[in-house]
Tab-separated table of C-alpha atoms in Angstrom:
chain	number	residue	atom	x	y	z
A	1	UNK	CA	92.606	144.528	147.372
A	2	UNK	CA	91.942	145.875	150.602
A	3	UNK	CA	89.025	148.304	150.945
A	4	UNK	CA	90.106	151.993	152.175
A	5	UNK	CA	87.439	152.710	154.273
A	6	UNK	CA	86.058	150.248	156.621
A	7	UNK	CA	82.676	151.192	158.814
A	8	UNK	CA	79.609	153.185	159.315
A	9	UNK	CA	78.657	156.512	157.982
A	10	UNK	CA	75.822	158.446	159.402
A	11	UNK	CA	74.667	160.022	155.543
A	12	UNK	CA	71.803	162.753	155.578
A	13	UNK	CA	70.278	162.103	152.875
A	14	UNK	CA	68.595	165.078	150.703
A	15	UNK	CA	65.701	165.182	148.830
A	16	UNK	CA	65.622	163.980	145.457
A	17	UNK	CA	67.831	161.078	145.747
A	18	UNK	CA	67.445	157.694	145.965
A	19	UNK	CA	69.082	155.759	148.618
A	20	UNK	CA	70.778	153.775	146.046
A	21	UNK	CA	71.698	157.144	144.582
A	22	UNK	CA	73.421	158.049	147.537
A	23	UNK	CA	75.194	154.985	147.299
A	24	UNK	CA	76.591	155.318	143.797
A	25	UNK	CA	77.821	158.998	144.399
A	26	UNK	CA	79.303	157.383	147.864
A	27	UNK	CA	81.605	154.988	145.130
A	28	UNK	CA	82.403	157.900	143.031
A	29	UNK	CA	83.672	159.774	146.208
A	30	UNK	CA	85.764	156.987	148.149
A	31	UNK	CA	86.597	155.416	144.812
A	32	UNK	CA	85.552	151.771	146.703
A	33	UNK	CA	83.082	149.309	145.499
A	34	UNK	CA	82.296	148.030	148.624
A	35	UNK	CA	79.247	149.798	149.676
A	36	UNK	CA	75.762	148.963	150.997
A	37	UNK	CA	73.065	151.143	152.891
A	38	UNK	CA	70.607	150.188	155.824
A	39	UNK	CA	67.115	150.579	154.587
A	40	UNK	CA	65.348	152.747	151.719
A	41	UNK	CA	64.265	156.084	152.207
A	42	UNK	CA	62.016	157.070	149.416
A	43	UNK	CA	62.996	159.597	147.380
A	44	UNK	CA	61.080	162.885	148.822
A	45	UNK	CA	62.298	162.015	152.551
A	46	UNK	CA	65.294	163.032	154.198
A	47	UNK	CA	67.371	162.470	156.927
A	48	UNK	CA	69.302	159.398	158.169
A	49	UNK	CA	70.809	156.977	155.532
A	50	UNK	CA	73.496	154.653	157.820
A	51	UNK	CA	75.673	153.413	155.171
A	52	UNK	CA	77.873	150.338	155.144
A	53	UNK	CA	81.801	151.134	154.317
A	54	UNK	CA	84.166	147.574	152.984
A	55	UNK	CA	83.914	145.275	155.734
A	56	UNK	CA	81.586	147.317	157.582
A	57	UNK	CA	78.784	145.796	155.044
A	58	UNK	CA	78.765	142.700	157.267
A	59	UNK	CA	76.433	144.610	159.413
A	60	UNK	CA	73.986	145.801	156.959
A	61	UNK	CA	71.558	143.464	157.743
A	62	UNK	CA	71.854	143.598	161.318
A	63	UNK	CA	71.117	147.587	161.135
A	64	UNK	CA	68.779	146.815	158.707
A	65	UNK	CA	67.006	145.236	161.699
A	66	UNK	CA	67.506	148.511	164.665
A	67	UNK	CA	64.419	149.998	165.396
A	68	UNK	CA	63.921	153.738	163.594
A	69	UNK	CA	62.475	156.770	164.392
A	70	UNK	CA	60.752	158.983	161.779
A	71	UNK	CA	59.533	162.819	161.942
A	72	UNK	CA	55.728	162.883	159.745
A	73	UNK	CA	53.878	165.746	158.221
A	74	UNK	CA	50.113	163.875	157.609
A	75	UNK	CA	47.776	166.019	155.761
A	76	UNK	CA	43.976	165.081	156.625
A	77	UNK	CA	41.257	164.674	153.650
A	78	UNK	CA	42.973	163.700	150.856
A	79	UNK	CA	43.879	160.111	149.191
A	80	UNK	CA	47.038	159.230	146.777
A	81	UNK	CA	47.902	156.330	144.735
A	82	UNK	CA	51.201	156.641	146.885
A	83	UNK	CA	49.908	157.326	149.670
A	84	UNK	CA	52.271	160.552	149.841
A	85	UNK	CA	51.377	163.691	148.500
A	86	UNK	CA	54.019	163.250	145.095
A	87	UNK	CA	51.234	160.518	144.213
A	88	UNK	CA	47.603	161.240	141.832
A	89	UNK	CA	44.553	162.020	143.942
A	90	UNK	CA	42.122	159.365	143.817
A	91	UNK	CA	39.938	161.426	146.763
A	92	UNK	CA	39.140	164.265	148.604
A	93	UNK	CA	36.885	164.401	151.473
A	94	UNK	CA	35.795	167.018	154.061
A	95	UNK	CA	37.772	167.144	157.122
A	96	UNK	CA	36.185	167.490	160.858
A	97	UNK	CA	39.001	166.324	163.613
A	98	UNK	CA	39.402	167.732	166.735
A	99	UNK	CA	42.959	167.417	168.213
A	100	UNK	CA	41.260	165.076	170.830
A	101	UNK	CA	39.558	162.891	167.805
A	102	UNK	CA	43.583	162.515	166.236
A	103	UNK	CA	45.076	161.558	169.570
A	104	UNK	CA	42.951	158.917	169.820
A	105	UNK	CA	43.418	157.491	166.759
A	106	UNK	CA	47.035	157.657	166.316
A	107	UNK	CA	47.553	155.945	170.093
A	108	UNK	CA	45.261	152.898	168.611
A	109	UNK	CA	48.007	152.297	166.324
A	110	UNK	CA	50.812	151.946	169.289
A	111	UNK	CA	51.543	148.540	169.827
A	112	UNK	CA	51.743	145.227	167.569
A	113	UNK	CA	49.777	145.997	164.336
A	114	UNK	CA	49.293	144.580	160.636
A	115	UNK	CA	50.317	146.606	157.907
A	116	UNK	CA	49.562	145.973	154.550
A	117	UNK	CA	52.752	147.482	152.082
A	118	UNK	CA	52.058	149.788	149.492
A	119	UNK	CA	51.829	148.801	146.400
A	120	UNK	CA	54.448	151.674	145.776
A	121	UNK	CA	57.241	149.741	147.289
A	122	UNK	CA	60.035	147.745	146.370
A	123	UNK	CA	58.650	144.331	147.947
A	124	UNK	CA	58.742	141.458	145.666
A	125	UNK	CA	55.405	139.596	144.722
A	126	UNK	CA	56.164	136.582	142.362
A	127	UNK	CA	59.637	137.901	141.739
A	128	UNK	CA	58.093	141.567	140.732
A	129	UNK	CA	58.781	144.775	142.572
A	130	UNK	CA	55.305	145.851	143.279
A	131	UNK	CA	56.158	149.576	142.081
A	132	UNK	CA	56.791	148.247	138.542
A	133	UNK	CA	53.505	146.489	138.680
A	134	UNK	CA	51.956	149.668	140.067
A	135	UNK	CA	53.467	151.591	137.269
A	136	UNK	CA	51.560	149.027	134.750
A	137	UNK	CA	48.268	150.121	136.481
A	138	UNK	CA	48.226	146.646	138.262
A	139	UNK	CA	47.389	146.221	141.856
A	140	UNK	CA	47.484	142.876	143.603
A	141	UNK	CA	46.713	141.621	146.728
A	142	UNK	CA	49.317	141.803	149.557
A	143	UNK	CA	49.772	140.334	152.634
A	144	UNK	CA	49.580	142.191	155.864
A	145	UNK	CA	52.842	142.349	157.696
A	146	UNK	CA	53.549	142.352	161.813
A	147	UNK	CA	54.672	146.023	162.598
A	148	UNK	CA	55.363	147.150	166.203
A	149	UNK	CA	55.324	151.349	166.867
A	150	UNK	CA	56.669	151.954	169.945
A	151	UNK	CA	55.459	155.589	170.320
A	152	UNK	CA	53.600	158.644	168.328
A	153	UNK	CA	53.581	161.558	169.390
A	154	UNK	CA	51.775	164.531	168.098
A	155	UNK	CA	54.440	167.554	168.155
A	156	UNK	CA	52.454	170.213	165.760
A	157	UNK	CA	48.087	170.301	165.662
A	158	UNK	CA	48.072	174.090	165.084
A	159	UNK	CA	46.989	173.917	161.679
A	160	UNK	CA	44.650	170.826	161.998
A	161	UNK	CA	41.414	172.936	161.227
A	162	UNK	CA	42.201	175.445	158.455
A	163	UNK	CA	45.099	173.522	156.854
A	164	UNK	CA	44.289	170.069	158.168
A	165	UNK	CA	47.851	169.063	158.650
A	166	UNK	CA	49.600	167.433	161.458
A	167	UNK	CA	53.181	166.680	162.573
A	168	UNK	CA	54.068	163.623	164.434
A	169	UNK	CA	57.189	161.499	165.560
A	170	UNK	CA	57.373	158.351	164.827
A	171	UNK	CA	59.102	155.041	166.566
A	172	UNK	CA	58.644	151.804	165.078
A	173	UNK	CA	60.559	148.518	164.448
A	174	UNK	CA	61.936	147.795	160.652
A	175	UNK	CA	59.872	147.723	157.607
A	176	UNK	CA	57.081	150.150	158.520
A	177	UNK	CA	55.880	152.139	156.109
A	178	UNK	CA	55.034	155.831	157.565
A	179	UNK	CA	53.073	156.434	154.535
A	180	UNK	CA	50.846	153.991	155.063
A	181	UNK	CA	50.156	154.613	158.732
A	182	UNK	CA	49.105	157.957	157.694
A	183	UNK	CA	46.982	156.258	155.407
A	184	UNK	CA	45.630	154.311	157.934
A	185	UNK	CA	45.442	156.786	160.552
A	186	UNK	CA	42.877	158.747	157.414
A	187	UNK	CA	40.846	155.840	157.019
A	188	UNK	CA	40.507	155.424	161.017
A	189	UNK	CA	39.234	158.865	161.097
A	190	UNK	CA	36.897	158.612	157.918
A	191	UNK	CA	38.436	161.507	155.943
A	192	UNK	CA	41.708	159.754	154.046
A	193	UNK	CA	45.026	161.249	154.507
A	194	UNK	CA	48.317	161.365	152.752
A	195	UNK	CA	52.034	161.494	154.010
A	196	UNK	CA	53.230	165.660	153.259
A	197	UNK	CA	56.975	165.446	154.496
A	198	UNK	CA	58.962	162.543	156.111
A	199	UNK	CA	62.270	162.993	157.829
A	200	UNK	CA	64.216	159.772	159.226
A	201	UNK	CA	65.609	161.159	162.794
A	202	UNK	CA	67.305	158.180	164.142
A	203	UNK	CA	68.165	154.969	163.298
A	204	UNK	CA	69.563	152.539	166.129
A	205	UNK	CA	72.605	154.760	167.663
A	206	UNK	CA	72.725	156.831	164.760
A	207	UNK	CA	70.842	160.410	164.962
A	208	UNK	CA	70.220	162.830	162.876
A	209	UNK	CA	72.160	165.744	164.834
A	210	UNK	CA	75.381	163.939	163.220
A	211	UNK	CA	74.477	162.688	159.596
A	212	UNK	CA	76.394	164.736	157.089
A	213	UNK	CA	75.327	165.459	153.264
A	214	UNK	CA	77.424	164.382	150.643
A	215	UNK	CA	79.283	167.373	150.104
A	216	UNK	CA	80.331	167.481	153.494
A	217	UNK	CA	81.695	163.957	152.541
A	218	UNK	CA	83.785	165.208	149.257
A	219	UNK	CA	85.282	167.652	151.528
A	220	UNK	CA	86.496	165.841	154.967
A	221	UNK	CA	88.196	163.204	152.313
A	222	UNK	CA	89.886	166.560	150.542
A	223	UNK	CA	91.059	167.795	153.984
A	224	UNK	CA	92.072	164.325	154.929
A	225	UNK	CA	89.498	164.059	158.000
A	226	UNK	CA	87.649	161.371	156.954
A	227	UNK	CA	87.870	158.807	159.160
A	228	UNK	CA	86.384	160.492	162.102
A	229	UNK	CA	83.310	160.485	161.204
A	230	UNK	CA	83.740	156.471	159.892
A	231	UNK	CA	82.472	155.015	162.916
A	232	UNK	CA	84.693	151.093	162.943
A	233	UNK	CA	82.352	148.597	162.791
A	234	UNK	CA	82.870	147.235	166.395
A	235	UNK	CA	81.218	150.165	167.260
A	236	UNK	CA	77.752	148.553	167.202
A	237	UNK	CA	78.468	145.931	169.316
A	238	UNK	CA	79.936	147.860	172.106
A	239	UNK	CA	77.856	146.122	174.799
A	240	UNK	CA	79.634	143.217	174.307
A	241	UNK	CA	82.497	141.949	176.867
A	242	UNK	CA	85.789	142.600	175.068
A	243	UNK	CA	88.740	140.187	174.874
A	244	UNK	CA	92.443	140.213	173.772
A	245	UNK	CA	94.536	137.444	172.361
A	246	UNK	CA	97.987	137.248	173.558
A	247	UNK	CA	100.533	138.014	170.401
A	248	UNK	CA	101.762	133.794	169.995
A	249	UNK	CA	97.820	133.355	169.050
A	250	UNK	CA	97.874	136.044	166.414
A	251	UNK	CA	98.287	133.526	163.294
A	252	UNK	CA	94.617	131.592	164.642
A	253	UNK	CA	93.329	135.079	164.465
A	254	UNK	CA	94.370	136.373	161.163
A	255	UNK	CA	93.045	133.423	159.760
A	256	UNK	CA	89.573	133.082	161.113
A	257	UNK	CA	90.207	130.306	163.163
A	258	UNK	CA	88.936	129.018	166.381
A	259	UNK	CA	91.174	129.894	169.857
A	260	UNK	CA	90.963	128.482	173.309
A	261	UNK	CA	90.795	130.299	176.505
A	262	UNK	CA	94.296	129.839	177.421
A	263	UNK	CA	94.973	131.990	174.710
A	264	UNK	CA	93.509	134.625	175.903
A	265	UNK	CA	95.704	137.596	177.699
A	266	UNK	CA	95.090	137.578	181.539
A	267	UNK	CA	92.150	140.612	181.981
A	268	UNK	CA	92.427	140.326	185.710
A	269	UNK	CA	96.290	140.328	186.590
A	270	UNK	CA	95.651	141.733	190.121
A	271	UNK	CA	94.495	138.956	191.545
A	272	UNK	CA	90.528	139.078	191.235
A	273	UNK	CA	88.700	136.382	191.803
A	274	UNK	CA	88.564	135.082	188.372
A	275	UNK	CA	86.761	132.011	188.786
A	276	UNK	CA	82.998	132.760	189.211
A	277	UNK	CA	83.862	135.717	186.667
A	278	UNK	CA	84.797	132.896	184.396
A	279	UNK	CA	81.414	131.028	184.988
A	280	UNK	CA	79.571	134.190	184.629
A	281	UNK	CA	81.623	135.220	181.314
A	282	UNK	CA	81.692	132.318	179.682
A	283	UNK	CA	78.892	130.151	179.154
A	284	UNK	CA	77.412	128.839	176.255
A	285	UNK	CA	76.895	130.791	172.843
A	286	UNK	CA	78.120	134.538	174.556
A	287	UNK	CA	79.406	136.962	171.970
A	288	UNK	CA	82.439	139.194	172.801
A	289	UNK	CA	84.423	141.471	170.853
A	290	UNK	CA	87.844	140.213	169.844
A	291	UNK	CA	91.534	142.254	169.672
A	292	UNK	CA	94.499	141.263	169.596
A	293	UNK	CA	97.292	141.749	171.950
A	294	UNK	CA	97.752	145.659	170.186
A	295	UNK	CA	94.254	146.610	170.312
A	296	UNK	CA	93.671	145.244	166.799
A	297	UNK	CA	89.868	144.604	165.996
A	298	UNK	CA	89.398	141.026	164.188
A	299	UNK	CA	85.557	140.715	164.759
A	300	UNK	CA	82.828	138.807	166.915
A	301	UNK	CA	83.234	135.476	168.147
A	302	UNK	CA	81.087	133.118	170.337
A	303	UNK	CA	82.172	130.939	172.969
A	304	UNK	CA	81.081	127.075	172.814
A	305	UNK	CA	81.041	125.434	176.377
A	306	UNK	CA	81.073	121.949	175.015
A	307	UNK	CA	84.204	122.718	172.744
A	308	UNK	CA	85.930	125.031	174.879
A	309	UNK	CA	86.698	126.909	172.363
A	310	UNK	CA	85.669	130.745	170.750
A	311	UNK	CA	84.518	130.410	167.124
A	312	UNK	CA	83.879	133.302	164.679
A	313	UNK	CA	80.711	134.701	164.059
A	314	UNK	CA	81.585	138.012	161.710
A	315	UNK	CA	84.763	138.834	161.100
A	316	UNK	CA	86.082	141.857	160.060
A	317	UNK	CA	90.222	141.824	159.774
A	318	UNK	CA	91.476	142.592	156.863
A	319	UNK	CA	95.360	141.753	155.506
């Protein structure tokens, strides 16, 4: 059965759930199985959940991958089994940071740098979920993993002294953990800190300024308006050339099959000089987007010099 709704939905996800929560009551509300989000927020954060509609769940490991951007209240002096203030203080220390003192150490974290996960985290170890062995009061050792952090900036310092709390933004490549760089960023200073508040601002194309909350969702499908704010899922590959398949090819289409260039419909009917186009266009292993004749989305194929041919790489039509 085909799914209903096909694509990406920007969700702003509220405190309190989990993303997998969000999920579920997603199901409930489209009445569709087919469902998948883009990387966990933990429960206490908020903001941008992109979420993965019936075929559109192709891509959630490709948005999985888009770099993220992340809004951070760090409080200064204090250490949490969590590393986030929900957690059980294991430390308190006096704080003494100057504004000047935090720049510093936040910008040495800009770059390439090795985090080791929490051991609050859903990371496997040995097939185990390292929050469940958390939970049993075990801790083991883990790796350190390659992070890159594009940028931090400090936004808020005002209450740095009395309340020794800052706000910064955040942009970093998948699978950093904010937490922990505020963590980090306490032990480079010598006092300990602890993530306060986390908000997820932007993830790949998708900002905050459009995610809606779930209710929002219950009542666009009421009102019938849905689908405009169901991105389809070509929609993240719109820097790719686009190309259209005349009508007679349709069948090789609609079944996933390969198709040759002289099936394609003639993009440059006023004469261009198509040749060194051509050259350009096509070589070896280039992606474009792939319609049909009516403007029909069937998915993203790659061209293949040697065979002459364009081959599927996700596909997306649906019968």
């Amino acid at each position: 059965m085909a799914n209903k709704y096909n694509g990406l939905i920007n969700i702003y996800k509220e405190p309190g759930f989990t993303s997998n929560d969000v999920v579920a009551k997603l199901r409930g509300i489209l009445k569709q199985k087919k469902i998948g989000h883009t990387g966990t927020l933990d429960p206490d954060a908020v903001g941008v959940l992109v979420v993965c509609l019936g075929t559109g769940t192709k891509l959630v490991e490709m948005l999985t991958d888009h770099d993220k951007e992340y809004i951070a209240v760090c409080k200064l002096g204090v250490t949490t089994d969590t590393q986030d203030m929900s957690g059980t203080v294991i430390d308190n220390r006096e704080v003494n940071v100057t504004g000047e003192q935090l720049r510093e150490a936040v910008q040495a974290f800009v770059g390439d740098y090795d985090q080791i996960p929490p051991m609050y985290s859903a990371i496997k170890q040995n097939g185990k979920k390292l929050y469940e062995l958390a939970r049993e009061g075990i801790e083991v050792e883990r790796k350190p993993r390659k992070v890159h952090i594009s940028a931090i900036t400090i936004l808020d310092d005002e209450h740095l002294g009395d309340e020794h709390v800052f706000t910064m933004e955040v942009k970093c490549s998948k699978g950093t953990y904010i937490r922990t760089l505020c963590h980090d960023i306490g032990l480079s200073l010598g006092c300990g800190a602890a993530m306060a508040q986390l908000a997820r601002t932007r993830v790949g194309a998708f900002g905050i300024d459009t995610a809606i909350p779930l209710s929002k969702v219950e009542e666009l499908r009421d009102n019938g308006t849905l689908m405009d704010v169901i991105e389809s899922p070509e929609y993240i590959f719109r820097d790719l050339d686009a190309i259209h398949v005349k009508t007679s090819a349709r069948g090789l289409l609609e079944n996933g099959n390969s198709f040759r260039k002289d099936n394609l419909v003639d993009e440059n009917p006023d004469g261009v000089n198509d040749t060194e186009y051509d050259d350009e266009m096509f070589k070896e292993g280039n992606e474009f987007r792939v319609y049909g004749e009516d403007g029909t989305f069937f998915g993203i194929y790659r061209y293949s010099a040697k065979k002459k041919t364009f081959d599927v790489d996700k596909f997306f039509f649906e019968k």
